[in-house]
JSON list of C-alpha atoms in Angstrom, two decimals:
[
{"chain": "L", "resi": 4, "resn": "MET", "atom": "CA", "xyz": [-16.53, -77.80, 10.85]},
{"chain": "L", "resi": 5, "resn": "ASN", "atom": "CA", "xyz": [-14.56, -79.52, 13.53]},
{"chain": "L", "resi": 6, "resn": "GLU", "atom": "CA", "xyz": [-13.88, -78.23, 17.02]},
{"chain": "L", "resi": 7, "resn": "GLU", "atom": "CA", "xyz": [-10.24, -77.27, 16.31]},
{"chain": "L", "resi": 8, "resn": "THR", "atom": "CA", "xyz": [-11.19, -75.17, 13.31]},
{"chain": "L", "resi": 9, "resn": "ALA", "atom": "CA", "xyz": [-13.89, -73.44, 15.34]},
{"chain": "L", "resi": 10, "resn": "ARG", "atom": "CA", "xyz": [-11.34, -72.59, 18.06]},
{"chain": "L", "resi": 11, "resn": "SER", "atom": "CA", "xyz": [-8.93, -71.26, 15.47]},
{"chain": "L", "resi": 12, "resn": "ILE", "atom": "CA", "xyz": [-11.65, -69.04, 14.01]},
{"chain": "L", "resi": 13, "resn": "GLN", "atom": "CA", "xyz": [-12.57, -67.82, 17.50]},
{"chain": "L", "resi": 14, "resn": "THR", "atom": "CA", "xyz": [-8.92, -67.09, 18.29]},
{"chain": "L", "resi": 15, "resn": "ILE", "atom": "CA", "xyz": [-8.45, -65.22, 15.04]},
{"chain": "L", "resi": 16, "resn": "ALA", "atom": "CA", "xyz": [-11.65, -63.27, 15.66]},
{"chain": "L", "resi": 17, "resn": "ALA", "atom": "CA", "xyz": [-10.55, -62.43, 19.24]},
{"chain": "L", "resi": 18, "resn": "VAL", "atom": "CA", "xyz": [-7.10, -61.28, 18.07]},
{"chain": "L", "resi": 19, "resn": "GLY", "atom": "CA", "xyz": [-8.75, -59.27, 15.30]},
{"chain": "L", "resi": 20, "resn": "GLY", "atom": "CA", "xyz": [-11.10, -57.68, 17.84]},
{"chain": "L", "resi": 21, "resn": "VAL", "atom": "CA", "xyz": [-8.21, -56.79, 20.15]},
{"chain": "L", "resi": 22, "resn": "LEU", "atom": "CA", "xyz": [-6.25, -55.30, 17.24]},
{"chain": "L", "resi": 23, "resn": "ALA", "atom": "CA", "xyz": [-9.27, -53.32, 16.02]},
{"chain": "L", "resi": 24, "resn": "THR", "atom": "CA", "xyz": [-9.89, -52.02, 19.54]},
{"chain": "L", "resi": 25, "resn": "THR", "atom": "CA", "xyz": [-6.21, -51.13, 19.99]},
{"chain": "L", "resi": 26, "resn": "PHE", "atom": "CA", "xyz": [-6.06, -49.29, 16.67]},
{"chain": "L", "resi": 27, "resn": "GLY", "atom": "CA", "xyz": [-9.36, -47.57, 17.46]},
{"chain": "L", "resi": 28, "resn": "LEU", "atom": "CA", "xyz": [-8.04, -46.38, 20.82]},
{"chain": "L", "resi": 29, "resn": "LEU", "atom": "CA", "xyz": [-4.77, -45.26, 19.21]},
{"chain": "L", "resi": 30, "resn": "PHE", "atom": "CA", "xyz": [-6.74, -43.31, 16.60]},
{"chain": "L", "resi": 31, "resn": "ILE", "atom": "CA", "xyz": [-8.84, -41.64, 19.32]},
{"chain": "L", "resi": 32, "resn": "TYR", "atom": "CA", "xyz": [-5.69, -40.79, 21.30]},
{"chain": "L", "resi": 33, "resn": "LEU", "atom": "CA", "xyz": [-4.05, -39.23, 18.24]},
{"chain": "L", "resi": 34, "resn": "GLN", "atom": "CA", "xyz": [-7.22, -37.24, 17.50]},
{"chain": "L", "resi": 35, "resn": "ILE", "atom": "CA", "xyz": [-7.30, -35.93, 21.07]},
{"chain": "L", "resi": 36, "resn": "ARG", "atom": "CA", "xyz": [-3.62, -34.92, 20.87]},
{"chain": "L", "resi": 37, "resn": "SER", "atom": "CA", "xyz": [-4.22, -33.20, 17.57]},
{"chain": "L", "resi": 38, "resn": "ALA", "atom": "CA", "xyz": [-7.23, -31.33, 18.95]},
{"chain": "L", "resi": 39, "resn": "ALA", "atom": "CA", "xyz": [-5.23, -30.28, 22.02]},
{"chain": "L", "resi": 40, "resn": "LYS", "atom": "CA", "xyz": [-2.39, -28.96, 19.83]},
{"chain": "L", "resi": 41, "resn": "THR", "atom": "CA", "xyz": [-4.88, -27.05, 17.71]},
{"chain": "L", "resi": 42, "resn": "ALA", "atom": "CA", "xyz": [-6.47, -25.59, 20.85]},
{"chain": "L", "resi": 43, "resn": "ARG", "atom": "CA", "xyz": [-3.03, -24.54, 22.18]},
{"chain": "L", "resi": 44, "resn": "GLY", "atom": "CA", "xyz": [-2.31, -22.83, 18.87]},
{"chain": "L", "resi": 45, "resn": "GLN", "atom": "CA", "xyz": [-5.63, -21.01, 18.96]},
{"chain": "L", "resi": 46, "resn": "ASN", "atom": "CA", "xyz": [-5.06, -20.01, 22.60]},
{"chain": "L", "resi": 47, "resn": "THR", "atom": "CA", "xyz": [-1.61, -18.72, 21.72]},
{"chain": "L", "resi": 48, "resn": "MET", "atom": "CA", "xyz": [-2.85, -16.65, 18.80]},
{"chain": "L", "resi": 49, "resn": "SER", "atom": "CA", "xyz": [-5.69, -15.21, 20.88]},
{"chain": "L", "resi": 50, "resn": "PHE", "atom": "CA", "xyz": [-3.21, -14.34, 23.62]},
{"chain": "L", "resi": 51, "resn": "LEU", "atom": "CA", "xyz": [-0.67, -12.79, 21.26]},
{"chain": "L", "resi": 52, "resn": "MET", "atom": "CA", "xyz": [-3.19, -10.84, 19.24]},
{"chain": "L", "resi": 53, "resn": "GLY", "atom": "CA", "xyz": [-5.20, -9.71, 22.25]},
{"chain": "L", "resi": 54, "resn": "ASP", "atom": "CA", "xyz": [-4.97, -6.21, 23.65]},
{"chain": "L", "resi": 55, "resn": "GLN", "atom": "CA", "xyz": [-3.42, -7.23, 26.97]},
{"chain": "L", "resi": 56, "resn": "PHE", "atom": "CA", "xyz": [0.21, -6.61, 26.03]},
{"chain": "L", "resi": 57, "resn": "ARG", "atom": "CA", "xyz": [-0.55, -3.38, 24.21]},
{"chain": "L", "resi": 58, "resn": "ALA", "atom": "CA", "xyz": [-2.63, -2.00, 27.10]},
{"chain": "L", "resi": 59, "resn": "VAL", "atom": "CA", "xyz": [-0.06, -2.95, 29.72]},
{"chain": "L", "resi": 60, "resn": "ARG", "atom": "CA", "xyz": [2.82, -1.48, 27.69]},
{"chain": "L", "resi": 61, "resn": "GLU", "atom": "CA", "xyz": [0.96, 1.79, 27.19]},
{"chain": "L", "resi": 62, "resn": "ALA", "atom": "CA", "xyz": [0.00, 2.07, 30.87]},
{"chain": "L", "resi": 63, "resn": "GLU", "atom": "CA", "xyz": [3.60, 1.42, 31.88]},
{"chain": "L", "resi": 64, "resn": "ARG", "atom": "CA", "xyz": [4.94, 3.95, 29.39]},
{"chain": "L", "resi": 65, "resn": "ILE", "atom": "CA", "xyz": [2.68, 6.64, 30.85]},
{"chain": "L", "resi": 66, "resn": "ALA", "atom": "CA", "xyz": [3.33, 5.72, 34.50]},
{"chain": "L", "resi": 67, "resn": "ALA", "atom": "CA", "xyz": [7.11, 5.40, 34.04]},
{"chain": "L", "resi": 68, "resn": "GLU", "atom": "CA", "xyz": [7.54, 8.77, 32.37]},
{"chain": "L", "resi": 69, "resn": "GLY", "atom": "CA", "xyz": [10.39, 10.61, 34.05]},
{"chain": "L", "resi": 70, "resn": "VAL", "atom": "CA", "xyz": [11.47, 7.51, 36.01]},
{"chain": "L", "resi": 71, "resn": "PHE", "atom": "CA", "xyz": [12.71, 5.11, 33.33]},
{"chain": "L", "resi": 72, "resn": "ASP", "atom": "CA", "xyz": [12.08, 4.19, 29.72]},
{"chain": "L", "resi": 73, "resn": "PRO", "atom": "CA", "xyz": [10.34, 0.79, 29.52]},
{"chain": "L", "resi": 74, "resn": "THR", "atom": "CA", "xyz": [11.41, 0.40, 25.89]},
{"chain": "L", "resi": 75, "resn": "ASP", "atom": "CA", "xyz": [15.16, 0.84, 26.31]},
{"chain": "L", "resi": 76, "resn": "HIS", "atom": "CA", "xyz": [17.58, -2.05, 26.68]},
{"chain": "L", "resi": 77, "resn": "VAL", "atom": "CA", "xyz": [18.88, -1.17, 30.13]},
{"chain": "L", "resi": 78, "resn": "GLN", "atom": "CA", "xyz": [18.61, -3.17, 33.33]},
{"chain": "L", "resi": 79, "resn": "LEU", "atom": "CA", "xyz": [16.82, -1.41, 36.17]},
{"chain": "L", "resi": 80, "resn": "ASP", "atom": "CA", "xyz": [19.22, -0.27, 38.87]},
{"chain": "L", "resi": 81, "resn": "ALA", "atom": "CA", "xyz": [18.54, -0.15, 42.62]},
{"chain": "L", "resi": 82, "resn": "GLU", "atom": "CA", "xyz": [17.57, 3.54, 42.53]},
{"chain": "L", "resi": 83, "resn": "THR", "atom": "CA", "xyz": [15.02, 2.99, 39.77]},
{"chain": "L", "resi": 84, "resn": "VAL", "atom": "CA", "xyz": [13.58, 0.00, 41.64]},
{"chain": "L", "resi": 85, "resn": "ARG", "atom": "CA", "xyz": [13.25, 2.19, 44.76]},
{"chain": "L", "resi": 86, "resn": "LEU", "atom": "CA", "xyz": [11.39, 4.83, 42.72]},
{"chain": "L", "resi": 87, "resn": "ILE", "atom": "CA", "xyz": [9.06, 2.19, 41.31]},
{"chain": "L", "resi": 88, "resn": "LEU", "atom": "CA", "xyz": [8.34, 0.74, 44.74]},
{"chain": "L", "resi": 89, "resn": "ASN", "atom": "CA", "xyz": [7.55, 4.20, 46.14]},
{"chain": "L", "resi": 90, "resn": "ASP", "atom": "CA", "xyz": [5.09, 5.11, 43.38]},
{"chain": "L", "resi": 91, "resn": "ARG", "atom": "CA", "xyz": [1.92, 3.05, 43.86]},
{"chain": "L", "resi": 92, "resn": "HIS", "atom": "CA", "xyz": [0.61, 3.55, 40.31]},
{"chain": "L", "resi": 93, "resn": "LEU", "atom": "CA", "xyz": [3.96, 2.79, 38.66]},
{"chain": "L", "resi": 94, "resn": "ARG", "atom": "CA", "xyz": [4.44, -0.25, 40.88]},
{"chain": "L", "resi": 95, "resn": "GLU", "atom": "CA", "xyz": [1.01, -1.61, 39.89]},
{"chain": "L", "resi": 96, "resn": "THR", "atom": "CA", "xyz": [1.73, -1.14, 36.17]},
{"chain": "L", "resi": 97, "resn": "VAL", "atom": "CA", "xyz": [5.10, -2.89, 36.46]},
{"chain": "L", "resi": 98, "resn": "LYS", "atom": "CA", "xyz": [3.42, -5.72, 38.39]},
{"chain": "L", "resi": 99, "resn": "ALA", "atom": "CA", "xyz": [0.74, -5.97, 35.70]},
{"chain": "L", "resi": 100, "resn": "LYS", "atom": "CA", "xyz": [3.40, -6.31, 33.00]},
{"chain": "L", "resi": 101, "resn": "LEU", "atom": "CA", "xyz": [5.37, -8.95, 34.88]},
{"chain": "L", "resi": 102, "resn": "ASN", "atom": "CA", "xyz": [2.17, -10.79, 35.85]},
{"chain": "L", "resi": 103, "resn": "LEU", "atom": "CA", "xyz": [1.20, -10.96, 32.18]},
{"chain": "L", "resi": 104, "resn": "TYR", "atom": "CA", "xyz": [4.56, -12.54, 31.30]},
{"chain": "L", "resi": 105, "resn": "GLU", "atom": "CA", "xyz": [4.23, -14.90, 34.28]},
{"chain": "L", "resi": 106, "resn": "ALA", "atom": "CA", "xyz": [0.75, -15.91, 33.12]},
{"chain": "L", "resi": 107, "resn": "ALA", "atom": "CA", "xyz": [2.00, -16.59, 29.60]},
{"chain": "L", "resi": 108, "resn": "CYS", "atom": "CA", "xyz": [4.92, -18.68, 30.89]},
{"chain": "L", "resi": 109, "resn": "CYS", "atom": "CA", "xyz": [2.67, -20.53, 33.32]},
{"chain": "L", "resi": 110, "resn": "ALA", "atom": "CA", "xyz": [0.32, -21.33, 30.43]},
{"chain": "L", "resi": 111, "resn": "ILE", "atom": "CA", "xyz": [3.29, -22.62, 28.44]},
{"chain": "L", "resi": 112, "resn": "VAL", "atom": "CA", "xyz": [4.43, -24.84, 31.34]},
{"chain": "L", "resi": 113, "resn": "HIS", "atom": "CA", "xyz": [0.92, -26.27, 31.66]},
{"chain": "L", "resi": 114, "resn": "LYS", "atom": "CA", "xyz": [0.59, -26.63, 27.87]},
{"chain": "L", "resi": 115, "resn": "ALA", "atom": "CA", "xyz": [-2.31, -24.19, 27.52]},
{"chain": "L", "resi": 116, "resn": "LEU", "atom": "CA", "xyz": [-0.19, -22.10, 25.11]},
{"chain": "L", "resi": 117, "resn": "ASP", "atom": "CA", "xyz": [1.96, -23.48, 22.33]},
{"chain": "L", "resi": 118, "resn": "GLU", "atom": "CA", "xyz": [5.56, -22.97, 23.41]},
{"chain": "L", "resi": 119, "resn": "ALA", "atom": "CA", "xyz": [7.11, -23.11, 19.94]},
{"chain": "L", "resi": 120, "resn": "MET", "atom": "CA", "xyz": [4.67, -20.55, 18.56]},
{"chain": "L", "resi": 121, "resn": "TYR", "atom": "CA", "xyz": [5.09, -18.19, 21.53]},
{"chain": "L", "resi": 122, "resn": "ARG", "atom": "CA", "xyz": [8.89, -18.56, 21.38]},
{"chain": "L", "resi": 123, "resn": "ASP", "atom": "CA", "xyz": [8.90, -17.68, 17.68]},
{"chain": "L", "resi": 124, "resn": "PHE", "atom": "CA", "xyz": [6.96, -14.54, 18.52]},
{"chain": "L", "resi": 125, "resn": "ALA", "atom": "CA", "xyz": [8.51, -13.43, 21.82]},
{"chain": "L", "resi": 126, "resn": "ASN", "atom": "CA", "xyz": [11.79, -15.25, 22.47]},
{"chain": "L", "resi": 127, "resn": "ARG", "atom": "CA", "xyz": [13.98, -12.20, 22.92]},
{"chain": "L", "resi": 128, "resn": "ALA", "atom": "CA", "xyz": [11.26, -10.15, 24.62]},
{"chain": "L", "resi": 129, "resn": "VAL", "atom": "CA", "xyz": [10.66, -12.77, 27.33]},
{"chain": "L", "resi": 130, "resn": "ARG", "atom": "CA", "xyz": [14.37, -13.09, 28.05]},
{"chain": "L", "resi": 131, "resn": "MET", "atom": "CA", "xyz": [15.06, -9.36, 27.91]},
{"chain": "L", "resi": 132, "resn": "ILE", "atom": "CA", "xyz": [12.08, -8.34, 30.06]},
{"chain": "L", "resi": 133, "resn": "TYR", "atom": "CA", "xyz": [13.17, -10.80, 32.75]},
{"chain": "L", "resi": 134, "resn": "TRP", "atom": "CA", "xyz": [16.75, -9.46, 32.55]},
{"chain": "L", "resi": 135, "resn": "LYS", "atom": "CA", "xyz": [15.63, -5.82, 32.57]},
{"chain": "L", "resi": 136, "resn": "TYR", "atom": "CA", "xyz": [13.33, -6.21, 35.59]},
{"chain": "L", "resi": 137, "resn": "TYR", "atom": "CA", "xyz": [15.50, -8.66, 37.51]},
{"chain": "L", "resi": 138, "resn": "ALA", "atom": "CA", "xyz": [16.35, -6.22, 40.33]},
{"chain": "L", "resi": 139, "resn": "TYR", "atom": "CA", "xyz": [12.66, -5.42, 40.76]},
{"chain": "L", "resi": 140, "resn": "ILE", "atom": "CA", "xyz": [11.76, -9.14, 40.75]},
{"chain": "L", "resi": 141, "resn": "GLU", "atom": "CA", "xyz": [14.41, -9.95, 43.35]},
{"chain": "L", "resi": 142, "resn": "THR", "atom": "CA", "xyz": [13.30, -7.05, 45.56]},
{"chain": "L", "resi": 143, "resn": "SER", "atom": "CA", "xyz": [9.66, -8.18, 45.25]},
{"chain": "L", "resi": 144, "resn": "ARG", "atom": "CA", "xyz": [10.64, -11.73, 46.18]},
{"chain": "L", "resi": 145, "resn": "LEU", "atom": "CA", "xyz": [12.36, -10.49, 49.32]},
{"chain": "L", "resi": 146, "resn": "GLU", "atom": "CA", "xyz": [9.56, -8.07, 50.17]},
{"chain": "L", "resi": 147, "resn": "THR", "atom": "CA", "xyz": [6.84, -10.71, 49.82]},
{"chain": "L", "resi": 148, "resn": "GLN", "atom": "CA", "xyz": [9.00, -13.50, 51.26]},
{"chain": "L", "resi": 149, "resn": "ASN", "atom": "CA", "xyz": [8.11, -15.49, 48.16]},
{"chain": "L", "resi": 150, "resn": "PRO", "atom": "CA", "xyz": [11.27, -16.85, 46.49]},
{"chain": "L", "resi": 151, "resn": "THR", "atom": "CA", "xyz": [9.23, -18.42, 43.68]},
{"chain": "L", "resi": 152, "resn": "LEU", "atom": "CA", "xyz": [7.48, -15.19, 42.64]},
{"chain": "L", "resi": 153, "resn": "TYR", "atom": "CA", "xyz": [7.60, -15.07, 38.81]},
{"chain": "L", "resi": 154, "resn": "GLY", "atom": "CA", "xyz": [9.04, -18.61, 38.85]},
{"chain": "L", "resi": 155, "resn": "GLU", "atom": "CA", "xyz": [7.56, -19.79, 35.55]},
{"chain": "L", "resi": 156, "resn": "PHE", "atom": "CA", "xyz": [8.68, -16.56, 33.89]},
{"chain": "L", "resi": 157, "resn": "GLU", "atom": "CA", "xyz": [12.21, -17.17, 35.16]},
{"chain": "L", "resi": 158, "resn": "MET", "atom": "CA", "xyz": [12.16, -20.84, 34.13]},
{"chain": "L", "resi": 159, "resn": "ILE", "atom": "CA", "xyz": [11.05, -20.11, 30.55]},
{"chain": "L", "resi": 160, "resn": "ALA", "atom": "CA", "xyz": [13.46, -17.16, 30.20]},
{"chain": "L", "resi": 161, "resn": "LYS", "atom": "CA", "xyz": [16.39, -19.32, 31.34]},
{"chain": "L", "resi": 162, "resn": "LYS", "atom": "CA", "xyz": [15.35, -22.23, 29.15]},
{"chain": "L", "resi": 163, "resn": "TRP", "atom": "CA", "xyz": [15.01, -20.10, 26.05]},
{"chain": "L", "resi": 164, "resn": "ASP", "atom": "CA", "xyz": [18.30, -18.35, 26.79]},
{"chain": "L", "resi": 165, "resn": "ARG", "atom": "CA", "xyz": [20.08, -21.74, 27.01]},
{"chain": "L", "resi": 166, "resn": "GLU", "atom": "CA", "xyz": [18.50, -22.80, 23.70]},
{"chain": "L", "resi": 167, "resn": "ASN", "atom": "CA", "xyz": [19.24, -19.47, 22.02]},
{"chain": "L", "resi": 168, "resn": "SER", "atom": "CA", "xyz": [22.08, -19.31, 19.54]},
{"chain": "L", "resi": 169, "resn": "PHE", "atom": "CA", "xyz": [21.28, -16.21, 17.53]},
{"chain": "L", "resi": 170, "resn": "SER", "atom": "CA", "xyz": [20.78, -13.31, 19.93]},
{"chain": "L", "resi": 171, "resn": "HIS", "atom": "CA", "xyz": [22.08, -11.76, 23.14]},
{"chain": "L", "resi": 172, "resn": "HIS", "atom": "CA", "xyz": [22.42, -13.99, 26.21]},
{"chain": "L", "resi": 173, "resn": "PHE", "atom": "CA", "xyz": [20.83, -12.58, 29.37]},
{"chain": "L", "resi": 174, "resn": "PHE", "atom": "CA", "xyz": [21.95, -15.46, 31.63]},
{"chain": "L", "resi": 175, "resn": "THR", "atom": "CA", "xyz": [25.35, -16.98, 32.40]},
{"chain": "L", "resi": 176, "resn": "LYS", "atom": "CA", "xyz": [26.13, -20.62, 31.64]},
{"chain": "L", "resi": 177, "resn": "ASP", "atom": "CA", "xyz": [25.23, -21.33, 35.29]},
{"chain": "L", "resi": 178, "resn": "GLY", "atom": "CA", "xyz": [21.76, -19.83, 34.85]},
{"chain": "L", "resi": 179, "resn": "GLU", "atom": "CA", "xyz": [22.44, -16.60, 36.74]},
{"chain": "L", "resi": 180, "resn": "VAL", "atom": "CA", "xyz": [21.12, -13.31, 35.40]},
{"chain": "L", "resi": 181, "resn": "VAL", "atom": "CA", "xyz": [23.89, -11.20, 33.85]},
{"chain": "L", "resi": 182, "resn": "ARG", "atom": "CA", "xyz": [24.14, -8.01, 35.90]},
{"chain": "L", "resi": 183, "resn": "GLY", "atom": "CA", "xyz": [25.91, -4.72, 35.39]},
{"chain": "L", "resi": 184, "resn": "LYS", "atom": "CA", "xyz": [26.41, -5.08, 31.64]},
{"chain": "L", "resi": 185, "resn": "LYS", "atom": "CA", "xyz": [24.89, -3.00, 28.92]},
{"chain": "L", "resi": 186, "resn": "TYR", "atom": "CA", "xyz": [22.70, -4.76, 26.40]},
{"chain": "L", "resi": 187, "resn": "ASP", "atom": "CA", "xyz": [25.28, -4.26, 23.63]},
{"chain": "L", "resi": 188, "resn": "ASP", "atom": "CA", "xyz": [27.95, -5.93, 25.81]},
{"chain": "L", "resi": 189, "resn": "LEU", "atom": "CA", "xyz": [25.99, -9.13, 26.38]},
{"chain": "L", "resi": 190, "resn": "ALA", "atom": "CA", "xyz": [27.35, -12.28, 24.74]},
{"chain": "L", "resi": 191, "resn": "LEU", "atom": "CA", "xyz": [26.16, -12.74, 21.16]},
{"chain": "L", "resi": 192, "resn": "LEU", "atom": "CA", "xyz": [27.92, -15.99, 20.34]},
{"chain": "L", "resi": 193, "resn": "PRO", "atom": "CA", "xyz": [26.72, -19.47, 21.30]},
{"chain": "L", "resi": 194, "resn": "ARG", "atom": "CA", "xyz": [28.07, -20.50, 24.67]}
]
């Protein structure tokens, strides 16, 4: 075998080695992505099927009795927010509920929960809970001097409202929370 043929074989072998390595790395990358997506799906199912939401809802229902109905489709007004803020137990249960939604939305933002799966399960609930408790959230932001309090919750609620075309809209086209309207009066048509 002459020197030129040997170089050609070496070149072909080197290119083949680079291609094999590249495809191997691509395969590993795709496997890691697939495993991460599977883990997000499992995290989402564990979160959704866990007892956290049920326990928080029940605690709030008991604490809110006589003040407001957590299950109705009515935005909290200033008087109701004042009553919540003045009742330590009720305030803590409302905070627990909002913190749970914030945690879920934060996990979505950081890709620990699968957004599509969670949206399929809780699209309207996320948007409506943010809308319903908006006055409380704004008051809490002012009180704590933390304008980003419940920021991930707000971001996901706005995003899903923009993408929504089959249910009530809780935000204006400009991303502001709709205030002073009854649930049944909120826009139903795509914007």
